[in-house]
Each structure stands twice: as C-alpha cells, then as structure tokens.
XYZ file of C-alpha atoms in Angstrom:
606
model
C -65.618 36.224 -46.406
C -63.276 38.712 -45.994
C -64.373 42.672 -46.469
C -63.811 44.207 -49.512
C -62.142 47.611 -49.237
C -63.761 50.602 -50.427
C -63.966 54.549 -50.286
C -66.878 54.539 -47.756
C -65.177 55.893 -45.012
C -65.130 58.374 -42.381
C -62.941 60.409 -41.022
C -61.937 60.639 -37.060
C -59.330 62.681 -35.827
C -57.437 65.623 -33.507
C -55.089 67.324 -35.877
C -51.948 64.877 -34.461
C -53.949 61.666 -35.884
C -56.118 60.559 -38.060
C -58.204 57.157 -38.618
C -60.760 56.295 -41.408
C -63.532 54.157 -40.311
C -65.828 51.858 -42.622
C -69.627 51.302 -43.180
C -69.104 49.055 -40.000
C -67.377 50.717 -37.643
C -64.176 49.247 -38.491
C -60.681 51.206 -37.974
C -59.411 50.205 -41.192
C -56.571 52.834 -41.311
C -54.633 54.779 -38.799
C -51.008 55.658 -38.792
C -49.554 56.183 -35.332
C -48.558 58.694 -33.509
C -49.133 60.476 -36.580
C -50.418 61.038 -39.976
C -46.949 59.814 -41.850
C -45.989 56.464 -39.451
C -46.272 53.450 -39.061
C -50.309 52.473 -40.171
C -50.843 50.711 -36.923
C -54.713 49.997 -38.505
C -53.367 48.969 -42.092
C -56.533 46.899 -43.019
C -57.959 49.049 -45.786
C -54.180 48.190 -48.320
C -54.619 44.197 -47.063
C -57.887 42.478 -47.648
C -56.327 39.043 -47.854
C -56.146 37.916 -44.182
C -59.244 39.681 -42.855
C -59.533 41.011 -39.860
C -55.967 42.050 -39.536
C -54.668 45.692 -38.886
C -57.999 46.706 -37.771
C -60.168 47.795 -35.014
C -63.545 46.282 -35.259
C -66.927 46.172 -33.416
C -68.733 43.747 -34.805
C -72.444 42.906 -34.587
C -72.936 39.146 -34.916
C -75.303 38.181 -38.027
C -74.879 41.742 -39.079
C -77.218 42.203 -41.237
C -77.276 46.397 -42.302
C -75.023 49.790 -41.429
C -75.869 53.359 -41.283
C -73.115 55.668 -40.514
C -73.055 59.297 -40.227
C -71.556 62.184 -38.254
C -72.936 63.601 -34.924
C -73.455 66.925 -36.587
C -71.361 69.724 -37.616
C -68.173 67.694 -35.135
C -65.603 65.112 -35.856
C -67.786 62.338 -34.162
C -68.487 59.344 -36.303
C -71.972 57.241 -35.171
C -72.557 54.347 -36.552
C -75.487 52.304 -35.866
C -75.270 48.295 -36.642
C -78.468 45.791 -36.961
C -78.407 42.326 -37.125
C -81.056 39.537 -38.866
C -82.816 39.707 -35.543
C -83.814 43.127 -35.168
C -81.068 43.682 -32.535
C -79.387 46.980 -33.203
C -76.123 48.560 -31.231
C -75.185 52.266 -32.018
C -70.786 53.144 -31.860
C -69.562 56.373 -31.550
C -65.731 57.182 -32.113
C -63.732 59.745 -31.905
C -60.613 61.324 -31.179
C -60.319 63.841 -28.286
C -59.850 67.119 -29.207
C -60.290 70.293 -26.738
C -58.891 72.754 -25.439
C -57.177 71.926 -21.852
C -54.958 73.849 -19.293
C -54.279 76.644 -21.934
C -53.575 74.671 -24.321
C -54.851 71.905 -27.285
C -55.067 68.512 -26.124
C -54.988 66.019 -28.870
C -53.455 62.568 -27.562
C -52.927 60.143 -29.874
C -56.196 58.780 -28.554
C -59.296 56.782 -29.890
C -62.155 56.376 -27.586
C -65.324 54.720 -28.416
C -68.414 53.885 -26.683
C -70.915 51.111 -27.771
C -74.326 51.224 -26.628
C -77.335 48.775 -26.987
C -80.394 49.905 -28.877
C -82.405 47.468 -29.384
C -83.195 43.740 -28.726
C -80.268 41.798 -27.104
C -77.077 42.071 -29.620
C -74.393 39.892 -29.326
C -70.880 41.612 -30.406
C -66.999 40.911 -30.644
C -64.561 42.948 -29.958
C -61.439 41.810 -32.778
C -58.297 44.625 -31.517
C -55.153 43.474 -33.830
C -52.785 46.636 -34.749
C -50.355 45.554 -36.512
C -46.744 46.627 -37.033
C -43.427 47.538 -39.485
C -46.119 48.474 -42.461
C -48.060 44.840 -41.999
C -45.168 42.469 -41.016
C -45.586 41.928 -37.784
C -48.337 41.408 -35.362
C -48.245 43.514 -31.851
C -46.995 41.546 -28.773
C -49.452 41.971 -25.660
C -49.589 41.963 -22.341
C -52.250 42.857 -19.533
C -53.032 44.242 -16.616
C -55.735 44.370 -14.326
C -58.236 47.323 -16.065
C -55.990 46.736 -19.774
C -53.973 45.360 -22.306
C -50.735 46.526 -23.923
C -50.075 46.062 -27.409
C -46.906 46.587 -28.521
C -45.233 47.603 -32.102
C -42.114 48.481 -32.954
C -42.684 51.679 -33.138
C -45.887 52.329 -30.606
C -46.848 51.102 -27.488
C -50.686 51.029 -26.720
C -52.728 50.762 -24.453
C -56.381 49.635 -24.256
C -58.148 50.384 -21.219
C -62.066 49.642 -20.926
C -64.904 48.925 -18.590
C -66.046 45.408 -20.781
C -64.523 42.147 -19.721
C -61.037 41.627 -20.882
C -61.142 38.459 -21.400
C -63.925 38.806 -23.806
C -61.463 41.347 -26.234
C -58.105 39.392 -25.472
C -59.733 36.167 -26.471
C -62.605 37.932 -29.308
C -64.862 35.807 -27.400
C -68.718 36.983 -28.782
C -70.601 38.368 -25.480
C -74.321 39.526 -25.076
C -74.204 43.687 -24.912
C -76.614 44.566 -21.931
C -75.053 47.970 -21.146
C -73.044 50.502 -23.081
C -69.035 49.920 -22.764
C -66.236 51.956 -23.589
C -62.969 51.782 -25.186
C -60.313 53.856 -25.121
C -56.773 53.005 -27.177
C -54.630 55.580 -26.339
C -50.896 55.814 -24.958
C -49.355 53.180 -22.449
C -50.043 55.503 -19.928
C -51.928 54.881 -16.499
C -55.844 55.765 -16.868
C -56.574 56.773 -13.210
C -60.109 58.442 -13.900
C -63.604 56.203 -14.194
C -64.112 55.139 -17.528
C -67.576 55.582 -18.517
C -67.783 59.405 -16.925
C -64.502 60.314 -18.707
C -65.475 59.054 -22.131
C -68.644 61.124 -21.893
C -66.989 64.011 -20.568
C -64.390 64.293 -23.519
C -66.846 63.606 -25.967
C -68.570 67.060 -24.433
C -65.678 68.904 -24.855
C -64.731 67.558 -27.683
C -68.071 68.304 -29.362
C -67.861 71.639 -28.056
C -64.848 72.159 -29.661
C -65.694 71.585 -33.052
C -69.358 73.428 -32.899
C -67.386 76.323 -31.556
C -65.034 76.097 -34.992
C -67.656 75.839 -37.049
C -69.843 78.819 -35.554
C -66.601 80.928 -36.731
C -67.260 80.254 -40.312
C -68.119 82.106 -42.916
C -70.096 79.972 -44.971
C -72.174 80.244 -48.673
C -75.796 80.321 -47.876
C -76.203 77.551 -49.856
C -74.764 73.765 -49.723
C -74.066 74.429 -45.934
C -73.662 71.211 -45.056
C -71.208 70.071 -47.643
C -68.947 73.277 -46.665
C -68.939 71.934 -43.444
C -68.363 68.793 -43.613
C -65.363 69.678 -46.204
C -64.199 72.658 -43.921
C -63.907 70.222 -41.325
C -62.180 67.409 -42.876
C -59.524 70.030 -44.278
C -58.565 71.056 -40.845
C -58.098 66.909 -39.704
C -55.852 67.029 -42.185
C -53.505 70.135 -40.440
C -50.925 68.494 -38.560
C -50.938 71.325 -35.940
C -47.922 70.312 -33.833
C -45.714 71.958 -36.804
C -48.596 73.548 -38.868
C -48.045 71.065 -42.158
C -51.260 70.247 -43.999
C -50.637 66.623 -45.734
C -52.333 65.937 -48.918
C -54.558 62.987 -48.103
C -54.151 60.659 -45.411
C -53.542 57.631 -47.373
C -50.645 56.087 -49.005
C -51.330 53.759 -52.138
C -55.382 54.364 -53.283
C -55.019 53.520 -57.168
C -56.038 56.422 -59.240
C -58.034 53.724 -60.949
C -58.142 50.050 -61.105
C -54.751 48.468 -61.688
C -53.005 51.195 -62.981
C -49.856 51.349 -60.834
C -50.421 55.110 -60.169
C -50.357 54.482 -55.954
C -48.665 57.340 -54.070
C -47.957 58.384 -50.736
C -50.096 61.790 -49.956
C -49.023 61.531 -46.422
C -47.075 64.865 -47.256
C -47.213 68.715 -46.992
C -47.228 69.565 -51.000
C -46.643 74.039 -50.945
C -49.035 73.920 -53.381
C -51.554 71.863 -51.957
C -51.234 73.560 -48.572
C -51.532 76.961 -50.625
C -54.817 75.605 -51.794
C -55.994 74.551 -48.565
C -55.086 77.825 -46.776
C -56.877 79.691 -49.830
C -59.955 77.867 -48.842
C -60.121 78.235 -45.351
C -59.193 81.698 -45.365
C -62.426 82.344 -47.514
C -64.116 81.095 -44.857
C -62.586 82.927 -42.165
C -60.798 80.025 -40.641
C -57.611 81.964 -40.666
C -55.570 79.987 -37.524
C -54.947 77.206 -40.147
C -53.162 79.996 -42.301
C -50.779 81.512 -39.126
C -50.080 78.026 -38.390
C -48.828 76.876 -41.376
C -46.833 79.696 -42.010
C -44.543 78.990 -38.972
C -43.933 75.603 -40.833
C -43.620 77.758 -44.413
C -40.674 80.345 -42.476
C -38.947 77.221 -41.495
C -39.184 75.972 -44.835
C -38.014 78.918 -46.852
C -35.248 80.179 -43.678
C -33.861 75.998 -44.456
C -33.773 76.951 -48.348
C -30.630 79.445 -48.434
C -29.692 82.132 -50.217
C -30.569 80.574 -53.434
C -34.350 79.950 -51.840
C -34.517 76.641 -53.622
C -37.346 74.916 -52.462
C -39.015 71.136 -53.378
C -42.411 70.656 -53.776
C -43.093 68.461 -51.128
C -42.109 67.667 -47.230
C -42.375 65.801 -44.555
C -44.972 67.034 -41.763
C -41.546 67.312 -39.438
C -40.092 69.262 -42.498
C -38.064 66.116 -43.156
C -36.693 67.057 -46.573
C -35.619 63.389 -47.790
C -38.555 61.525 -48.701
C -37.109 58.767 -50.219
C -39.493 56.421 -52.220
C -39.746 52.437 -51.523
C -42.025 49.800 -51.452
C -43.858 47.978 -48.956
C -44.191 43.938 -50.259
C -45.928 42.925 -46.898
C -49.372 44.867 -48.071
C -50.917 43.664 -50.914
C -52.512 47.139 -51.553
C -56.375 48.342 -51.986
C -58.164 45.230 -52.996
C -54.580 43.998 -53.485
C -53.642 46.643 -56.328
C -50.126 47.134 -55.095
C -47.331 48.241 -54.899
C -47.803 49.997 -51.784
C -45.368 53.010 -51.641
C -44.283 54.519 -48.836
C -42.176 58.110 -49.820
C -42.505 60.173 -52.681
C -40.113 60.699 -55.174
C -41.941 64.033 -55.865
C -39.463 65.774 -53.069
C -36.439 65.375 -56.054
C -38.561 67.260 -58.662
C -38.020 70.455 -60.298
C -41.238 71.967 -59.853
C -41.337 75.449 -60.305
C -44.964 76.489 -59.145
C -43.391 76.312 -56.013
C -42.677 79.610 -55.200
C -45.854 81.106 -56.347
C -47.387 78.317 -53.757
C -45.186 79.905 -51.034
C -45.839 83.513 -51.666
C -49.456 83.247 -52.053
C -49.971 81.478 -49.249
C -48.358 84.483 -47.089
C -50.211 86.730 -48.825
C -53.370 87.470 -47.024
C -51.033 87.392 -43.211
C -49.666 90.974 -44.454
C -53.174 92.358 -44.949
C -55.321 90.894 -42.912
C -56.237 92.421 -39.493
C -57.419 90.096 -37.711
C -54.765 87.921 -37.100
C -52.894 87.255 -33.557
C -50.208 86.542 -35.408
C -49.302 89.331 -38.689
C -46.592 88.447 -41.174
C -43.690 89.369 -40.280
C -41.155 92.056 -41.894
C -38.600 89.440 -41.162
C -41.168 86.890 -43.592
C -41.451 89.263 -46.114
C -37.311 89.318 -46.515
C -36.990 85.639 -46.487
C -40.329 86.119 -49.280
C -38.040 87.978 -51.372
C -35.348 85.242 -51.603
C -38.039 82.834 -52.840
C -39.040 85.562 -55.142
C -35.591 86.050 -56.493
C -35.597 81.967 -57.254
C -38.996 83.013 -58.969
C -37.146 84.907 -61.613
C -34.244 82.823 -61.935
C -36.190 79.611 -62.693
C -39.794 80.503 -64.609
C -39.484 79.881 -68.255
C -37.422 76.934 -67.365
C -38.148 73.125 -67.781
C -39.782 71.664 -64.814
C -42.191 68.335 -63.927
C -45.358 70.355 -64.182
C -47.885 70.299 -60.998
C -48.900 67.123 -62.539
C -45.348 65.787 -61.424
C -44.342 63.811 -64.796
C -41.446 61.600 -63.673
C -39.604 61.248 -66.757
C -40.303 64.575 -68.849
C -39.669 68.140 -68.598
C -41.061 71.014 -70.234
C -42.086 75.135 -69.569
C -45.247 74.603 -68.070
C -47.312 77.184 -68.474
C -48.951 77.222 -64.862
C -45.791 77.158 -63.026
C -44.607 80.111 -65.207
C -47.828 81.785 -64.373
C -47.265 80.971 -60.342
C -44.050 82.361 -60.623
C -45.512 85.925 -62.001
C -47.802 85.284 -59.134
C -45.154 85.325 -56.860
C -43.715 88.795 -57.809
C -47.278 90.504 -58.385
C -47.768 89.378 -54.687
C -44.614 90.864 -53.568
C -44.918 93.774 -55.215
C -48.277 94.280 -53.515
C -47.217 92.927 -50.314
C -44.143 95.614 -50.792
C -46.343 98.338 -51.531
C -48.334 97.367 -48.084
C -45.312 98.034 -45.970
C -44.686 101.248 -47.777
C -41.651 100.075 -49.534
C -42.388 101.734 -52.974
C -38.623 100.858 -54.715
C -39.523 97.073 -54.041
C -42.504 97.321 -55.272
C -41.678 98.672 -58.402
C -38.912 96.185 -58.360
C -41.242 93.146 -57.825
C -44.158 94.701 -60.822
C -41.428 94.742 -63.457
C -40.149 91.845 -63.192
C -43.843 90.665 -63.126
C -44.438 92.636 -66.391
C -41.451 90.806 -67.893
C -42.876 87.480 -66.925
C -46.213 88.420 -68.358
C -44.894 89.564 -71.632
C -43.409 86.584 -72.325
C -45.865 84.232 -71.116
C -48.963 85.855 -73.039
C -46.027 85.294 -76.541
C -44.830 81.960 -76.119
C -47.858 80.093 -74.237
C -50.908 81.555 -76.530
C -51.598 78.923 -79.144
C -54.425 79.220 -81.950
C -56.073 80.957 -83.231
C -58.949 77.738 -82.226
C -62.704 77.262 -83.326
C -64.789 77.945 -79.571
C -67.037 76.031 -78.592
C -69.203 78.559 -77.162
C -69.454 81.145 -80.248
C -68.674 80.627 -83.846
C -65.272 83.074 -83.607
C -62.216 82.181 -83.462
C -59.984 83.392 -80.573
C -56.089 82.247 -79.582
C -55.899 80.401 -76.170
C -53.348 79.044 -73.278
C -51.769 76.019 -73.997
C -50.347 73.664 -71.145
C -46.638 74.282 -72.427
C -44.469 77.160 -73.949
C -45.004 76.843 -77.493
C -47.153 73.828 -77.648
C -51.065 73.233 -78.092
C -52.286 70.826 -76.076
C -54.804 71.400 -73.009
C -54.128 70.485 -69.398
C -57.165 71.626 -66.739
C -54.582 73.535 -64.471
C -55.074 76.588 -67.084
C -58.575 77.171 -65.725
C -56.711 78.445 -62.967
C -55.134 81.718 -64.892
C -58.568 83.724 -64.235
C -58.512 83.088 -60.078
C -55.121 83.642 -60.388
C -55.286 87.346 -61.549
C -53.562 86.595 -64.689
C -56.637 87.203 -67.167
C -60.017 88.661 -66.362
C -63.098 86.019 -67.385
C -64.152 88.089 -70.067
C -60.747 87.935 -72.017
C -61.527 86.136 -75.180
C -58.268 84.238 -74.443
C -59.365 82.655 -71.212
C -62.872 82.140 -72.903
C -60.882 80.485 -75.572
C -58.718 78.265 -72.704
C -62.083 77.082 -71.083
C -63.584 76.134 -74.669
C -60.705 73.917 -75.418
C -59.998 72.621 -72.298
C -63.486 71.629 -72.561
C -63.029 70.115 -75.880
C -59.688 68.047 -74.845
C -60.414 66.968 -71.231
C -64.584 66.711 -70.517
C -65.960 63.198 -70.192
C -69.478 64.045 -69.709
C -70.012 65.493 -66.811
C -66.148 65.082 -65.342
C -63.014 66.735 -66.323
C -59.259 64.769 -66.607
C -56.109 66.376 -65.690
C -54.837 65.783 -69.217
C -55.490 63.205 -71.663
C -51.824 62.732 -73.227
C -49.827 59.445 -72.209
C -47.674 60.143 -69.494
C -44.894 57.407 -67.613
C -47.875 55.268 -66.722
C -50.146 55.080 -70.379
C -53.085 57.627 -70.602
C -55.198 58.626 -67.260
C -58.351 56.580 -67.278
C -60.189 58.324 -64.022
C -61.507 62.051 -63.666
C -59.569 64.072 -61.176
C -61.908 65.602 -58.959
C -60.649 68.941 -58.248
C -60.268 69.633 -62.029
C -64.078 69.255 -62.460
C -64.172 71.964 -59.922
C -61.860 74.006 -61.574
C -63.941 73.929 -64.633
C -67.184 74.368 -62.733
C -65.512 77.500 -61.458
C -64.134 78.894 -65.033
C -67.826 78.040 -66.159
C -69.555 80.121 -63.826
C -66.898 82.805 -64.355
C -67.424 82.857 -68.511
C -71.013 83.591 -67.426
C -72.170 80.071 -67.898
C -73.546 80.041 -64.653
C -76.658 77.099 -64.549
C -74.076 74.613 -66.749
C -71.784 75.013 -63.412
C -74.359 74.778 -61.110
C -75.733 71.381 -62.701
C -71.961 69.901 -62.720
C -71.433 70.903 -59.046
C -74.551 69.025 -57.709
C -73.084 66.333 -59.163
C -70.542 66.320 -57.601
C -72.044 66.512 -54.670
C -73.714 63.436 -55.119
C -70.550 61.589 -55.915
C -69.456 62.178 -52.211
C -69.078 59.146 -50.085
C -72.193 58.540 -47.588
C -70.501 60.668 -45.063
C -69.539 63.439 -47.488
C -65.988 63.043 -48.321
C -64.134 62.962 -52.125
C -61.041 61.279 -52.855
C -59.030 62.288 -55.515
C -60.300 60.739 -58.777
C -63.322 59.470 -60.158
C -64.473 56.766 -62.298
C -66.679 58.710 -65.359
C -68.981 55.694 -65.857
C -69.626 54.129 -62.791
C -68.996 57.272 -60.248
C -66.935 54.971 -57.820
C -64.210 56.889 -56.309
C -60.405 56.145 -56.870
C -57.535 57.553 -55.455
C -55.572 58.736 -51.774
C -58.630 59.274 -49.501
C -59.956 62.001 -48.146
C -58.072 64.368 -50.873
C -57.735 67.981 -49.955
C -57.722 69.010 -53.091
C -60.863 67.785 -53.819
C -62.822 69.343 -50.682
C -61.311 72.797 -51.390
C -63.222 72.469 -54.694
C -65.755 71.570 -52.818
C -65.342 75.026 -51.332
C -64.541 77.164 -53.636
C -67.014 76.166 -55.976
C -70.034 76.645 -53.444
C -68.631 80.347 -52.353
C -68.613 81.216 -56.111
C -71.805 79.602 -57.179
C -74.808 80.277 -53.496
C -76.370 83.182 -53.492
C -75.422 85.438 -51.352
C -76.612 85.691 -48.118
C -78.529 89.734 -49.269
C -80.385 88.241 -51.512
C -81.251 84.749 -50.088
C -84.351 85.869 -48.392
C-alpha cells in the first residue's frame, strides 16, 4: 500500500539544505542544492506511485518506528522493528562543522544503519527524482558508487554495502552497520565507515556547542531547544535569508486550495525569527541576516520600496505557477511553486526591516555592529514608512484580491520611526531623532482616532472599554492586534489593549486555539487554527495578568507538536492534526516567546 503522507517528520539539515524525514526513516522531501530548488526527494506532495522521490531504508515486515533526535543536535535516530523481533537503528544527518576556518555544509546526507537485534533483512529503494516530479534521474556507476543524475543536480552515492544490492533494491540480510553518503559527484577518497563517524563527531559537536550559548527559560527546556534549533536549519547562511518553512504546498486544511510556497525570506517573518533568537542570545543569526537585509534595502532606491517577500538569492521575481506532475499532500493539489506575495503592497514591511536592525546598534556583543552606513540606508526605508502607512495594503495576512488600512501595518510603520528615532538618539544624532519621534507621534495620533472601535462589552469585567480593530475605521478582530502590547504601542494594562484581547477572544477562540480571522477571504472562511496566533494570545493573556489561563493553553500546545517536536503552521481545532507548510517558523518562535514570557525565572526556580 502506498504511505500516506503526514506531518510526522523530522528535520535534518546544515543551513545550505534541508530534508524532512518520516516515522520510517524515509527522505520524503529535500530540495537540492538548496532550500528553494528542485525537491530532488518530492515524495511527501506524491503519494500515488509510492516509493518515488524518496530515500528509504526499509525494514522488511516492518512492523513499528520510534524516531527521535540524538539530543540537543540535528541528528535524527530512528530505530525500525520488524514482526520478528529484528530491530535496525538509522541515523541521518547532514554535516555541519566548522572546517579550515570556515563552515562546511555540503549539500550532503550521510547515514549509517546499524543492526540491533536479531538478523533484519532491509532494502535500500534510492530514486530522486527530477524537474518538480517529471522525470526520473539517469544513473550510472562506478566501482565504490552510483551517479544519479537530474537536470538540475548531479549525485553521487558512495557506500561501503553492496551496490548491486541498492542499484537493483535487492532485500539483503544486515550483519554489520553500513553507510551511505549522497552527496556531490565528487571523488570520496577517505574510508567510509571512519569518515561517517568522524563527521557525525564534529557535527554533534557543533550543534552542542550552539546550544551551550543559549540563553534559555528555566522551564520547557527542551521544547526551546528543539525550536531554537530548527529555526536556525531554516537560515540559509550562504546569504543570511531565513525562509518561512521548508515546504511548498501543505494545505492549510483539507482541500481547501490554500497551498503556498514558504520556501521564501518573508521581512517579517525573518524579523520574527531574529526577535526570537536574539532573546536567546543566538545573535550570529541576526548579523547574518542583516548582510542579506543591506542588500535588500541598498537594491530598493531612493524611494526604499520594498516587497514582502524574496528569494534566498534575493531574487526579487517570484513568479507564481503550478506544478501538474505532483499531485500534492495526499494529492490535495495544486502544487505551487512561487509566490505571488512578492507583487503585494504590504506595508508592515518597513517596520519588519527596521526592527530587525534594531538590537545590531545597541548591542555589544556583536563582531559585527550596525553600521552608520545601515542606519542611512534605515532612514530611506523610514521615509517610505511615512509616505505609505495609512494607506491601503494586503494586510500581513496577504489577501489577494482586497485592500484596506490595516491597522498592524500602520502600527509597524510607527514602529519603524520610534526605532529610528531611538536608534538616532544612540549615535548621538539628536535633530534625527526628534525628526524620527514626531513623525512617530503623528502616526500614533491618528492610529489611536481612526483604528479604536467600541465602546465593546469585555469579557473579562462587566465595563465597557473601546478597542483596536483590524482596519481603519472598521470593527472586526484579526489576532495580529495582540501584537500592539510587544510592540510598544500600548502598555498591558491599557484598558484598550485589555479591550483588543477580550474581543479578539470573543471573534477568533475555538476552544483552546485561536484563527487568524474568521471573515471570508479569496478562498471562503479559514477552517484551521493558525498556530502562532494561539501564541500570540497566550502571550497577551499572560500580559493582561491572566497568567495560569496562558500557561494551560501553552502546554497544549506543546502537546500538539509532532513526535519529534516540530509545529507546522495551522491546526485542526477538533482533531489536533497539523495542517500547513512544515516546519513553520512562525510557529516555533511562539514556541519561544511564549516559554521566555511564561518559566520562571531562573532566581527564583530553586
């Protein structure tokens, strides 16, 4: 029967790669050389011919899986049994280290399978596939390896198990571990077994060594890692972009059409994503993705016009089409490869740019400072700030077809000249900053008039208080509001924000979940919880003072992670399956952000 595709999957990769392995050590996803090509490993959008676009181990008469992570690294272990009580154990990952001064991340899988128990009998099934599932790879072979070639990759596998057992996925008796490494078509001169286990050291090392630098909540240590972790596989580090997810076409629910490429660097995502690390003290993602950010904004012009989204190259023309020779997950197509996203109007934008600069002009720990020459090409995005924020945009939810005010992008655009004006002030440049503050006073002023709607019953008291609404003079709720507190633009205690929470609350909560918004939009009404919204409301909870409501809603989240940890983007309210591009960002900084704001701290923990 051929595997059904799900969410339980883990996550391998070096920061050039990525791959998402299933419950069976199966590489059911990989795009190659990196996180936006071709998906080599395109199994997880085409369940109709199994066993295509996919590297698979397989345990004859399988009969259970256990998968997990070799600790606080990027390692994936997966241990197999069959009906027998035979049992094999595969470990995969993606090399990682640092080498000769520098990071070496090939665009490199190597995994070792090792007997455990009894006498298992496996198959090795190798078939990448190419031109987004339309062609199979040629091959050829060699004496220690065999070539498979794409149209756009060439690799090669080079092992220490008979060939002709893989080339022909002829089942064999494992007496002794083997190893296989898929990697480029390059010569592998070194002995096999030694050099797997050596870069698995170093690679380990690596990532233990990362981690030790964090600093983490005392509690839900585990999940911080794990997300910490999964946010920096996402960092394409060659040009310092941070995609989205590392998926292209997960259905935010079943059948609904809403399948996007994530396989992008969003600003505001990446803001996000900096924010989070940052709190943790991983601050090299931040000074890398600012060179990607001045190459961004220097590209933008005078006029610092910027999209929302680009590619990880900072390829600015992402133009959307679709992919007929994938079916899609569990063959909800289309698949989409592109996002039209990179022609909207989205004004949040330069907030997301700013803010995400912010801390590199205070913060003294960096190698790396912002820049005086940063700050100037800053103040050209701020000056499209004030051009553009009370102005009709898609919203951060992206609407494709309607355009109004939206109240958070106005409120990220007073973000970006409060920032400036601070980051002036920090470089002793007291006319900007007073420059940047009132035109940030303006902003306010007009914002707190034409976006406060009510006066609306609370939910929390029996008084009646005005509160945000998701557009300039309208009333309805969307869940980005609950950002306005972490923002700076109210303090918690403002009745307003209380207010905001309440009927956000009201409009949005399905039990113990929270929706982006609840209105129709170009695809009908959203029928899945988005996942970083119920952190957003488990953080505007906890900030209102309703502290063991937020706690209770966060552990539930946590147990709505996958086996190995990991969120996608949305959620199914009543049967907790996960939907949506896989493993989201968004949804681990949540993850984050709302275990930093909720642990004790570390003073009073014991």
């Amino acid at each position: 029967m051929p595997h059904r595709p799900t969410l339980e999957l883990a996550v391998i990769g070096n920061c050039s790669w990525a791959g998402l392995i299933d419950a069976e050590a199966r590489l059911v996803w990989a795009c190659l050389p990196r996180f936006d090509s071709d998906p080599v490993f395109c199994a997880l959008l085409d369940e109709t011919i199994d066993d295509e676009g996919v590297f698979a181990v397989e345990l004859l008469d399988l009969a259970e899986s256990e998968q997990s992570y070799d600790g606080h690294t990027a390692i994936v272990k997966t241990t197999l049994r069959d009906s027998r009580g035979s049992a094999i154990e595969i470990r995969d990952f993606a090399p990682r280290f640092a080498n000769f001064g520098r990071m070496y991340r090939p665009t490199m899988i190597m995994r070792t399978i090792t007997p455990l128990d009894g006498e298992p009998r496996i198959r090795v099934r190798l078939r990448p596939r190419g031109n987004y599932g339309q062609a199979d790879a040629s091959t050829t072979r060699g004496s220690n390896h065999i070539r498979y070639i794409t149209e756009g990759i060439t690799l090669r596998l080079t092992t220490d198990a008979p060939l002709a057992y893989i080339e022909d996925e002829t089942p064999f008796t494992l007496g002794q571990p083997i190893h296989l490494i898929l990697g480029p078509d390059e010569t592998w001169k070194d002995p096999i077994a030694s050099t797997v286990a050596e870069y698995e050291e170093r690679t380990r090392r690596h990532w233990l060594e990362w981690v030790r630098g964090l600093s983490i909540p005392f509690e839900w240590q585990e999940a911080v890692i794990r997300a910490a972790i999964t946010l920096q596989l996402c960092h394409f580090e060659e040009t310092g972009a941070i995609v989205a997810a590392l998926t292209t076409s997960i259905p935010e629910h079943s059948g609904s059409e809403r399948n996007w490429d994530y396989r992008f660097c969003w600003l505001r995502d990446a803001y996000f994503v900096i924010h989070a690390l940052n709190r943790l003290g991983a601050t090299g993602t931040m000074e890398s993705y600012l060179a990607y950010l001045t190459n961004l904004v220097a590209g933008a012009g005078p006029e610092g016009s910027l999209q929302p989204v680009y590619g990880i190259g900072l390829e600015s023309a992402l133009l959307e089409r679709q992919e007929a020779a994938l079916p899609g997950y569990r063959g909800m197509g289309p698949v989409r490869v592109g996002n039209q996203a990179h022609e909207h109007i989205q004004n949040d934008v330069y907030g997301s740019a700013v803010l995400a600069a912010t801390q590199a002009f205070f913060d003294a720990r960096l190698l790396h400072p912002a820049s005086d020459q940063l700050y100037s090409l800053l103040e050209v995005v701020g000056e499209r700030a004030i051009r553009v924020w009370n102005t009709p945009d898609a919203g951060l939810w992206e609407l494709r077809t309607r355009a109004s005010v939206h109240t958070f992008s106005a409120v990220m655009c007073w973000a970006a000249c409060d920032r400036l004006a601070r980051i002036a002030g920090r470089l002793e440049r007291p006319e900007r900053a007073e420059y940047w503050r009132k035109h940030a006073e303006v902003m306010r002023e007009e914002i707190e008039e034409r976006a406060t709607a009510g006066p609306r019953e609370a939910l929390s008291s029996k008084d009646e208080a005005p509160y945000f609404a998701a557009t300039f003079d309208g009333t309805e709720s969307d869940a980005s509001l609950l950002l306005l507190e972490q923002l700076g633009f109210v303090h918690a205690d403002d009745p307003r924000f209380v207010a905001t929470v309440d009927a956000v609350e009201r409009d949005l909560r399905r039990g113990d979940y929270l929706y982006r918004y609840v209105v129709a939009d170009d695809f009908g009404v959203p029928e899945t919880a988005f996942n970083i919204c119920t952190f957003w409301f488990v953080d505007a909870l906890a900030a209102v003072g309703r502290q063991e409501e937020a706690r209770k809603l966060f552990e539930n989240m946590l147990d709505k992670r996958n086996a190995v940890g990991l969120l996608s983007e949305d959620l199914d309210t009543e049967s907790g399956e996960l939907w949506g591009n896989f493993p989201q960002t968004y949804s681990m900084v949540g993850l984050i952000n709302s275990a930093m704001r909720l642990s004790r701290s570390w003073e009073d923990a014991f």
